[in-house]
Coordinates of N, CA, C and O in Angstrom, one line a residue:
M121 N 0.9 -1.2 0.1 CA 0.2 0.1 0.0 C 0.9 1.3 -0.1 O 1.7 1.0 0.9
N122 N 0.4 2.1 -0.7 CA 1.0 3.4 -0.7 C 0.3 5.0 -0.4 O -1.2 4.5 -0.8
L123 N 0.7 5.6 0.5 CA -0.3 6.5 1.1 C 0.3 7.6 0.3 O 1.5 8.3 0.5
L124 N -0.4 8.3 -0.4 CA -0.3 9.6 -1.2 C -1.0 10.5 -1.1 O -2.5 10.3 -0.3
N125 N -0.3 11.9 -0.9 CA -1.3 13.1 -0.8 C -1.7 14.0 -1.9 O -0.7 13.9 -2.9
I126 N -2.5 14.7 -1.9 CA -2.8 15.7 -3.1 C -2.6 17.1 -2.7 O -3.7 17.2 -1.8
N127 N -2.2 18.3 -2.8 CA -2.2 19.4 -2.3 C -2.4 20.3 -3.6 O -1.9 20.1 -4.7
I128 N -3.0 21.3 -3.2 CA -3.4 22.2 -4.3 C -3.0 23.7 -3.9 O -3.0 23.9 -2.5
S129 N -2.4 24.6 -4.7 CA -2.1 25.7 -4.3 C -3.3 26.7 -4.8 O -3.7 26.5 -5.8
F130 N -3.7 27.6 -4.1 CA -4.5 28.6 -4.9 C -4.2 29.9 -3.6 O -3.5 30.4 -2.9
E131 N -4.6 30.8 -4.8 CA -4.8 32.4 -4.0 C -5.8 33.1 -3.6 O -7.1 32.6 -3.8
E132 N -5.7 33.6 -2.5 CA -7.0 34.1 -1.8 C -6.9 35.9 -1.8 O -5.9 36.3 -1.2
Y133 N -7.7 36.0 -1.8 CA -7.9 37.9 -1.8 C -8.9 38.4 -1.1 O -10.1 37.6 -0.8
A134 N -8.9 39.7 -0.1 CA -9.7 40.2 0.8 C -10.8 40.5 -0.3 O -11.7 40.6 0.3
G135 N -10.5 41.1 -1.0 CA -11.5 41.6 -1.9 C -11.2 41.6 -3.4 O -10.3 42.0 -3.9
I136 N -12.1 42.6 -3.9 CA -11.8 42.6 -5.6 C -11.1 43.4 -6.0 O -10.5 43.6 -7.2
A137 N -10.8 44.7 -5.1 CA -9.7 45.8 -5.3 C -8.1 45.0 -5.3 O -7.6 45.9 -6.3
E138 N -8.1 43.8 -4.9 CA -6.8 43.3 -4.7 C -6.5 42.6 -6.2 O -5.5 42.2 -6.3
L139 N -7.4 42.5 -6.8 CA -6.9 41.7 -8.3 C -6.3 42.5 -9.0 O -6.5 43.6 -9.0
S140 N -5.8 41.7 -10.3 CA -5.4 42.7 -11.5 C -6.8 43.2 -12.3 O -7.5 42.8 -11.9
E141 N -6.5 44.3 -13.1 CA -7.6 44.7 -14.2 C -8.3 43.8 -14.5 O -9.6 43.6 -14.7
N142 N -7.7 42.8 -15.2 CA -8.3 41.7 -16.1 C -9.1 40.8 -15.3 O -10.2 40.7 -15.5
D143 N -8.8 40.4 -13.9 CA -9.6 39.5 -13.3 C -10.4 40.4 -12.5 O -11.8 39.8 -12.5
R144 N -10.4 41.6 -12.3 CA -11.6 42.4 -11.6 C -12.4 42.6 -12.8 O -13.8 42.5 -12.5
Q145 N -12.2 42.9 -14.1 CA -13.1 43.0 -15.0 C -14.3 41.9 -15.1 O -15.5 41.8 -15.3
L146 N -13.4 40.5 -15.0 CA -13.9 39.4 -15.4 C -15.2 39.0 -14.2 O -16.3 38.4 -14.6
C147 N -14.6 39.5 -12.6 CA -15.6 39.2 -11.7 C -16.7 40.3 -11.9 O -18.0 39.7 -11.5
E148 N -16.7 41.4 -12.5 CA -17.5 42.3 -12.4 C -18.5 41.9 -13.7 O -19.8 41.9 -13.5
R149 N -18.2 41.4 -14.9 CA -19.0 40.8 -16.0 C -19.7 39.6 -15.1 O -21.1 39.4 -15.8
A150 N -19.1 38.8 -14.5 CA -20.0 37.6 -13.8 C -21.2 38.2 -12.8 O -22.1 37.6 -12.9
E151 N -20.6 39.2 -11.9 CA -21.7 39.9 -11.3 C -23.0 40.6 -12.2 O -23.9 40.4 -11.9
Q152 N -22.6 41.3 -13.1 CA -23.7 41.9 -14.0 C -24.6 40.8 -14.6 O -25.8 41.0 -15.0
T153 N -24.0 39.5 -15.1 CA -25.0 38.4 -15.5 C -26.0 37.9 -14.6 O -26.7 37.0 -14.9
L154 N -25.6 38.0 -13.4 CA -26.6 37.4 -12.3 C -28.1 37.9 -12.5 O -29.0 37.2 -12.1
S155 N -28.6 39.1 -13.2 CA -29.7 39.8 -13.4 C -30.1 39.1 -14.8 O -31.3 38.9 -14.7
N156 N -29.6 38.2 -15.5 CA -30.4 37.1 -16.3 C -30.2 35.8 -15.8 O -31.1 34.9 -16.4
S157 N -30.2 35.4 -14.5 CA -30.3 34.3 -13.8 C -31.7 34.2 -13.9 O -32.6 34.9 -13.3
Y158 N -32.3 33.0 -14.2 CA -33.8 32.6 -14.3 C -34.0 31.4 -12.9 O -33.6 30.1 -13.0
S159 N -34.1 32.1 -11.7 CA -34.0 31.1 -10.4 C -35.1 31.2 -9.2 O -35.0 31.8 -8.4
P160 N -36.4 31.3 -10.0 CA -37.7 31.4 -8.8 C -38.0 30.3 -8.0 O -38.6 30.7 -7.0
Y161 N -37.3 29.4 -8.1 CA -37.3 28.3 -7.3 C -36.6 28.1 -6.3 O -36.9 28.4 -5.0
S162 N -35.4 28.4 -6.1 CA -33.9 28.2 -5.5 C -33.7 29.8 -5.0 O -33.4 29.8 -3.8
K163 N -34.1 30.9 -5.8 CA -33.6 32.1 -5.5 C -32.2 32.3 -5.3 O -32.0 33.2 -4.6
F164 N -31.4 31.7 -5.8 CA -29.9 31.6 -5.7 C -29.5 31.8 -6.9 O -29.3 31.2 -8.1
K165 N -29.5 33.0 -7.3 CA -28.7 33.6 -8.6 C -27.1 33.3 -8.8 O -26.3 33.4 -8.2
V166 N -26.8 32.6 -9.9 CA -25.4 32.2 -10.2 C -24.9 33.0 -11.5 O -25.8 32.7 -12.6
G167 N -23.7 33.8 -11.4 CA -22.9 34.2 -12.6 C -21.5 33.7 -13.0 O -20.9 33.5 -12.3
T168 N -21.6 33.6 -14.4 CA -20.2 33.3 -15.0 C -19.7 34.0 -15.7 O -20.6 34.3 -16.7
A169 N -18.6 34.7 -16.2 CA -18.0 35.0 -16.9 C -16.5 34.4 -17.4 O -15.8 34.0 -16.5
I170 N -16.8 34.4 -18.8 CA -15.4 33.2 -19.4 C -14.6 33.9 -20.5 O -15.0 34.4 -21.3
R171 N -13.6 34.1 -20.2 CA -12.6 34.9 -21.0 C -11.6 33.9 -21.7 O -10.9 33.1 -21.5
L172 N -12.0 34.3 -23.3 CA -11.2 33.2 -24.1 C -9.9 33.7 -24.5 O -9.6 35.2 -24.0
T173 N -9.0 33.2 -25.2 CA -7.6 33.8 -25.2 C -7.8 34.6 -26.4 O -6.9 35.5 -26.3
S174 N -8.7 34.9 -27.3 CA -9.0 35.7 -28.1 C -9.5 37.0 -27.7 O -9.4 38.0 -28.1
G175 N -9.9 37.4 -26.4 CA -10.0 38.2 -25.4 C -11.4 38.8 -25.1 O -12.4 39.5 -24.5
E176 N -12.4 37.7 -25.9 CA -13.8 37.6 -26.2 C -14.3 37.2 -24.3 O -13.6 36.4 -24.3
T177 N -15.4 37.7 -24.3 CA -15.9 37.2 -22.7 C -17.4 36.6 -23.0 O -18.3 37.2 -23.7
I178 N -17.8 35.6 -22.7 CA -18.8 34.7 -22.6 C -19.3 34.7 -21.4 O -18.8 34.4 -20.6
L179 N -20.7 34.9 -21.5 CA -21.4 34.7 -19.7 C -22.3 33.9 -19.8 O -22.8 33.1 -20.9
G180 N -22.6 33.7 -18.7 CA -23.8 32.5 -18.3 C -24.3 32.6 -17.3 O -23.7 33.4 -16.3
S181 N -25.6 32.3 -17.0 CA -26.3 32.1 -15.6 C -27.3 31.2 -15.5 O -27.5 30.5 -16.3
N182 N -27.5 30.9 -14.1 CA -28.2 29.3 -13.9 C -29.5 29.5 -14.3 O -30.3 30.9 -14.7
Q183 N -30.1 28.5 -15.2 CA -31.7 28.7 -15.5 C -32.1 27.4 -15.1 O -31.8 26.3 -15.2
E184 N -33.1 27.8 -14.1 CA -33.7 26.6 -13.2 C -34.9 26.2 -14.2 O -35.5 26.8 -15.2
N185 N -35.6 25.3 -14.2 CA -36.9 24.7 -14.7 C -37.8 23.9 -13.3 O -37.2 23.0 -12.6
L186 N -39.1 24.3 -13.5 CA -39.9 23.3 -12.4 C -39.6 22.2 -12.4 O -39.6 21.2 -11.2
A187 N -39.4 21.5 -13.3 CA -39.0 20.1 -13.6 C -37.8 19.9 -13.3 O -36.9 19.4 -14.3
Y188 N -37.2 19.8 -12.2 CA -35.8 19.5 -11.8 C -35.5 18.1 -12.4 O -36.3 17.0 -12.3
P189 N -34.2 17.7 -12.5 CA -33.2 18.3 -12.7 C -33.0 19.2 -14.1 O -31.9 19.3 -14.7
S190 N -33.9 19.6 -15.1 CA -33.7 20.2 -16.2 C -33.2 21.6 -16.2 O -33.1 22.0 -17.3
G191 N -32.9 22.1 -14.9 CA -32.5 23.1 -15.2 C -30.8 23.2 -15.4 O -30.4 21.8 -15.5
L192 N -30.0 24.5 -15.6 CA -28.7 24.2 -15.8 C -27.7 25.1 -15.2 O -28.5 26.4 -14.7
C193 N -26.4 25.0 -14.6 CA -25.8 25.5 -13.9 C -25.1 27.0 -14.8 O -24.9 26.6 -16.1
A194 N -24.7 27.8 -14.2 CA -24.3 29.0 -14.9 C -23.1 28.8 -15.7 O -22.9 29.0 -16.9
E195 N -22.2 27.9 -14.8 CA -20.8 27.3 -15.5 C -21.3 26.6 -17.0 O -20.9 26.7 -17.9
R196 N -22.3 25.7 -17.0 CA -22.4 24.8 -18.2 C -23.3 25.6 -19.1 O -23.0 25.4 -20.2
V197 N -24.0 27.0 -18.6 CA -24.6 27.4 -19.5 C -23.6 28.3 -20.4 O -23.6 28.2 -21.8
A198 N -22.4 28.7 -19.9 CA -21.6 29.4 -20.3 C -20.7 28.8 -21.0 O -20.3 28.9 -22.7
L199 N -20.2 27.5 -20.7 CA -19.3 26.5 -21.5 C -19.9 25.8 -22.6 O -19.2 25.8 -23.7
F200 N -20.9 25.7 -22.6 CA -21.7 24.7 -23.4 C -22.1 25.9 -24.6 O -22.3 25.5 -25.9
T201 N -22.3 27.1 -24.4 CA -22.5 28.2 -25.1 C -21.2 28.4 -26.3 O -21.1 28.3 -27.5
I202 N -20.0 28.0 -25.5 CA -18.5 28.2 -26.0 C -18.5 27.1 -26.8 O -18.3 26.9 -28.0
G203 N -18.6 25.6 -27.0 CA -18.7 24.3 -27.3 C -19.5 24.8 -28.5 O -19.4 24.1 -29.7
A204 N -20.9 25.1 -28.5 CA -21.5 25.5 -30.0 C -21.5 26.0 -30.6 O -21.7 26.1 -31.6
T205 N -20.9 27.3 -30.1 CA -21.0 28.7 -30.8 C -19.0 28.6 -31.3 O -18.9 29.3 -32.3
Y206 N -18.4 28.4 -30.6 CA -16.9 28.8 -30.8 C -16.0 27.6 -30.3 O -14.8 27.4 -29.3
P207 N -16.2 26.5 -31.3 CA -16.0 25.0 -30.7 C -14.5 24.8 -30.8 O -13.8 24.1 -30.0
N208 N -13.6 25.5 -31.2 CA -12.2 25.8 -31.2 C -11.7 26.6 -30.4 O -10.4 26.9 -30.1
A209 N -12.4 27.4 -29.6 CA -11.4 28.1 -28.7 C -10.9 27.9 -27.5 O -11.2 26.8 -27.0
V210 N -10.1 28.6 -27.1 CA -9.4 28.4 -25.8 C -9.7 29.2 -24.8 O -9.3 30.3 -24.9
I211 N -9.8 28.5 -23.5 CA -10.7 29.3 -22.3 C -9.4 29.7 -21.7 O -8.3 28.9 -21.1
K212 N -9.1 30.8 -21.5 CA -8.1 31.5 -20.5 C -8.6 31.6 -18.7 O -7.8 30.8 -18.1
S213 N -9.5 31.7 -18.8 CA -10.1 32.1 -17.0 C -11.6 32.1 -17.1 O -12.1 32.5 -17.9
M214 N -12.0 32.1 -15.8 CA -13.7 32.1 -15.6 C -13.9 32.4 -14.4 O -12.9 32.5 -13.4
A215 N -14.9 33.5 -14.1 CA -15.3 33.7 -12.7 C -16.2 33.4 -12.4 O -17.4 33.3 -13.3
I216 N -17.0 33.3 -11.3 CA -18.2 32.7 -10.9 C -18.5 33.3 -9.4 O -17.9 33.4 -8.5
T217 N -19.7 33.7 -9.4 CA -20.3 34.3 -8.5 C -21.8 34.1 -8.0 O -22.4 33.5 -9.1
A218 N -22.3 34.5 -6.7 CA -23.8 34.1 -6.6 C -24.2 35.1 -5.7 O -23.5 36.1 -5.1
Q219 N -25.4 35.2 -5.6 CA -26.3 36.3 -5.1 C -27.9 35.6 -4.4 O -28.2 35.0 -5.3
T220 N -28.0 36.0 -3.3 CA -29.7 35.4 -3.1 C -29.9 36.6 -1.8 O -29.4 37.0 -1.2
D221 N -31.4 36.5 -2.1 CA -31.9 37.4 -1.0 C -32.2 37.0 0.6 O -32.4 37.7 1.7
A222 N -32.0 35.6 0.5 CA -32.5 34.6 1.6 C -31.4 35.0 2.3 O -31.9 34.9 3.8
F223 N -30.1 35.2 2.2 CA -29.3 35.3 3.1 C -27.9 35.9 2.8 O -27.9 35.9 1.5
E224 N -27.0 36.1 3.6 CA -25.7 36.6 3.0 C -24.9 35.4 2.9 O -24.9 34.7 3.8
I225 N -24.1 35.7 1.6 CA -23.2 34.8 1.3 C -22.2 35.4 1.4 O -21.5 36.7 1.3
L226 N -21.2 34.6 2.7 CA -20.0 35.1 3.2 C -18.8 34.6 2.7 O -17.9 35.0 2.6
K227 N -18.8 33.6 1.9 CA -17.5 33.0 1.3 C -17.9 32.8 -0.1 O -19.4 32.7 -0.7
P228 N -16.9 32.5 -0.8 CA -17.1 32.6 -2.4 C -17.7 31.0 -2.2 O -17.2 30.1 -1.8
I229 N -18.4 30.9 -3.5 CA -19.6 29.5 -3.7 C -18.4 28.8 -4.8 O -17.8 29.7 -5.5
T230 N -18.7 27.6 -4.8 CA -17.5 27.2 -5.6 C -18.7 26.2 -6.7 O -19.8 25.9 -6.3
S231 N -18.0 25.4 -7.8 CA -19.0 24.8 -8.9 C -19.3 23.7 -8.1 O -18.7 23.0 -7.2
C232 N -20.3 23.2 -8.6 CA -21.0 21.8 -8.3 C -19.7 20.5 -8.7 O -19.2 20.8 -9.7
G233 N -20.4 19.3 -8.9 CA -19.0 18.3 -9.1 C -19.7 18.2 -10.6 O -19.0 17.7 -11.6
G234 N -20.9 18.3 -11.1 CA -21.3 18.1 -12.5 C -20.6 19.3 -13.4 O -20.2 19.2 -14.6
C235 N -20.5 20.6 -12.9 CA -19.6 21.4 -13.4 C -18.4 21.4 -13.5 O -17.5 21.8 -14.7
L236 N -17.8 20.9 -12.1 CA -16.3 20.6 -12.4 C -16.0 19.7 -13.4 O -15.0 20.0 -14.2
Q237 N -16.6 18.4 -13.8 CA -16.6 17.7 -14.8 C -16.4 18.2 -16.0 O -15.6 17.9 -16.6
V238 N -17.6 19.2 -16.2 CA -17.5 19.7 -17.8 C -16.2 20.6 -17.7 O -15.6 20.6 -18.9
M239 N -16.0 21.3 -16.6 CA -14.8 22.1 -16.8 C -13.7 21.5 -17.0 O -12.5 22.0 -17.8
A240 N -13.3 20.5 -16.3 CA -12.2 19.9 -16.7 C -11.9 19.3 -18.0 O -11.1 19.2 -18.7
E241 N -13.4 19.1 -18.7 CA -13.1 18.3 -20.2 C -12.9 19.3 -21.2 O -12.0 19.0 -21.9
F242 N -13.3 20.7 -20.9 CA -12.8 21.4 -21.7 C -11.0 22.0 -21.3 O -10.4 22.2 -22.5
E243 N -10.9 22.1 -20.5 CA -9.3 21.9 -19.9 C -8.8 20.8 -20.6 O -7.4 21.3 -21.3
R244 N -8.9 19.7 -20.7 CA -8.6 18.8 -21.4 C -8.3 18.4 -22.9 O -7.4 18.6 -23.5
K245 N -9.5 19.0 -23.4 CA -9.8 19.4 -24.9 C -8.8 20.4 -25.3 O -8.3 20.2 -26.3
Q246 N -8.7 21.3 -24.7 CA -7.6 22.6 -24.9 C -6.3 22.1 -24.8 O -5.1 22.7 -25.0
N247 N -5.9 21.7 -23.7 CA -5.0 21.0 -23.2 C -3.9 22.0 -22.6 O -2.7 22.4 -22.9
A248 N -4.8 22.9 -22.2 CA -4.1 24.1 -21.2 C -5.2 24.2 -20.4 O -6.4 24.2 -20.2
P249 N -4.6 25.0 -19.0 CA -5.3 25.2 -18.0 C -6.1 26.2 -18.1 O -5.8 27.2 -18.6
I250 N -7.2 26.1 -17.1 CA -8.0 27.2 -17.0 C -7.9 27.8 -15.8 O -8.1 27.0 -14.8
E251 N -7.6 29.2 -15.7 CA -7.8 29.7 -14.3 C -9.1 29.9 -13.9 O -10.0 30.0 -14.7
V252 N -9.5 29.7 -12.7 CA -11.2 29.7 -12.0 C -11.0 30.7 -11.0 O -10.2 30.5 -10.0
I253 N -11.9 31.7 -10.8 CA -11.9 32.5 -9.8 C -13.5 32.6 -9.2 O -14.4 32.6 -9.8
F254 N -13.4 32.3 -7.8 CA -14.6 32.0 -7.3 C -14.9 33.6 -6.4 O -13.8 33.8 -5.5
Y255 N -15.7 34.3 -6.5 CA -15.8 35.5 -6.6 C -17.0 36.0 -5.4 O -18.1 35.8 -5.7
C256 N -16.7 36.1 -4.1 CA -17.7 36.3 -3.1 C -18.2 37.9 -3.5 O -17.4 38.6 -3.1
L257 N -19.2 38.3 -3.5 CA -19.8 39.7 -3.9 C -19.4 40.5 -2.2 O -19.9 40.0 -1.3
G258 N -18.5 41.3 -2.5 CA -18.4 42.1 -1.0 C -17.4 41.5 -0.2 O -17.2 42.2 0.9
G259 N -16.7 40.4 -0.7 CA -16.0 39.7 0.4 C -14.9 39.2 -0.3 O -14.2 39.2 -1.8
E260 N -14.5 37.9 0.2 CA -13.1 37.0 -0.4 C -13.0 36.9 -1.6 O -14.4 36.2 -2.1
I261 N -12.3 36.3 -2.3 CA -12.0 35.9 -3.9 C -11.4 34.6 -3.4 O -9.9 34.5 -2.9
L262 N -11.4 33.5 -4.1 CA -10.3 32.5 -4.4 C -10.0 32.4 -6.1 O -10.7 32.2 -6.6
K263 N -8.6 32.0 -6.2 CA -8.6 31.9 -7.4 C -7.6 30.7 -7.4 O -6.5 30.5 -7.0
V264 N -7.9 29.8 -8.6 CA -7.1 28.7 -8.6 C -6.5 28.6 -10.2 O -6.9 29.0 -11.2
P265 N -5.2 28.1 -10.4 CA -4.6 28.1 -11.5 C -5.1 26.7 -12.7 O -4.8 27.2 -13.9
S266 N -6.1 25.9 -12.2 CA -6.6 25.0 -13.1 C -7.5 24.4 -12.5 O -7.5 23.9 -11.1
V267 N -8.4 24.0 -13.5 CA -9.4 23.0 -12.6 C -9.0 21.6 -12.5 O -9.6 21.2 -11.4
K268 N -7.9 21.3 -12.7 CA -6.9 19.9 -12.3 C -7.0 20.3 -10.9 O -7.1 19.0 -10.2
S269 N -6.8 21.5 -10.4 CA -6.6 21.4 -8.6 C -8.0 20.9 -8.2 O -7.6 20.7 -7.1
L270 N -8.9 21.4 -8.6 CA -10.3 21.5 -8.1 C -10.9 20.1 -8.2 O -11.7 19.5 -7.3
L271 N -10.8 19.3 -9.4 CA -10.7 18.0 -9.3 C -9.9 16.7 -10.4 O -9.6 16.5 -11.1
P272 N -8.9 16.3 -9.0 CA -7.8 15.9 -9.6 C -8.3 14.6 -10.0 O -7.5 14.0 -11.0
F273 N -9.2 13.9 -9.6 CA -9.7 12.4 -10.3 C -10.9 12.5 -11.2 O -12.0 11.9 -10.9
S274 N -10.8 13.6 -12.1 CA -12.1 14.1 -13.2 C -12.0 12.6 -14.1 O -11.2 11.7 -14.3
F275 N -13.3 12.3 -14.4 CA -13.6 10.8 -15.3 C -13.2 11.4 -16.5 O -13.4 12.0 -17.5
V276 N -12.0 10.2 -16.8 CA -11.1 10.3 -18.1 C -11.1 9.0 -18.4 O -11.0 7.8 -17.6
E277 N -11.5 8.6 -19.7 CA -11.2 7.3 -20.3 C -11.3 7.5 -21.6 O -12.1 8.0 -23.0
D278 N -9.9 7.4 -22.2 CA -9.3 7.6 -23.4 C -10.0 6.7 -24.7 O -10.1 7.1 -25.9
R279 N -10.1 5.4 -23.9 CA -10.9 4.6 -25.2 C -12.3 5.0 -25.5 O -12.9 4.6 -26.9
L280 N -13.1 6.1 -24.8 CA -14.1 6.4 -25.5 C -14.0 7.2 -26.7 O -14.9 7.3 -27.6
S281 N -13.0 8.1 -26.7 CA -12.8 8.9 -27.9 C -12.1 8.7 -28.8 O -11.9 9.1 -29.7
S282 N -11.1 7.1 -28.7 CA -10.5 6.7 -29.9 C -11.0 5.7 -30.9 O -10.4 5.5 -31.8
G283 N -12.6 5.7 -30.6 CA -13.3 4.7 -31.4 C -13.1 3.3 -31.0 O -13.5 2.6 -31.9
N284 N -12.6 2.7 -30.3 CA -12.2 1.4 -30.0 C -13.5 1.0 -29.2 O -14.2 1.6 -28.5

């Protein structure tokens, strides 16, 4: 038996003012897209902004449906938009934030497992890391250098894509 450890490195910021101008703008775009959230059931709005290496920014917000689980998280809305509209684009970074009137969000929210798997697939497909910024409105921010940091054991089965 071998005992192995996985450690991740991430950056922590006290607030948006500490970020670089590019990261601050990406967080602000994610915040702006909260108004496009369709979340009448959970009342939990999530917004995502994704910066492509071309400089273009793609936005996404969570979209709920009364017939659970037919809705879709903000991250997947934006990522699937990229896949359908810009299939060869390379993602540089993404920012994710949330807001609700039901309670005060005190820490950055993180992506669900389904979103992490989709994010990992995009990172694998482009063979380049995607920086992820978890932005708490009016609070702290966490930034990781790669999706692999968040989901080190993502589902990978190379034989599925090889045609065997």
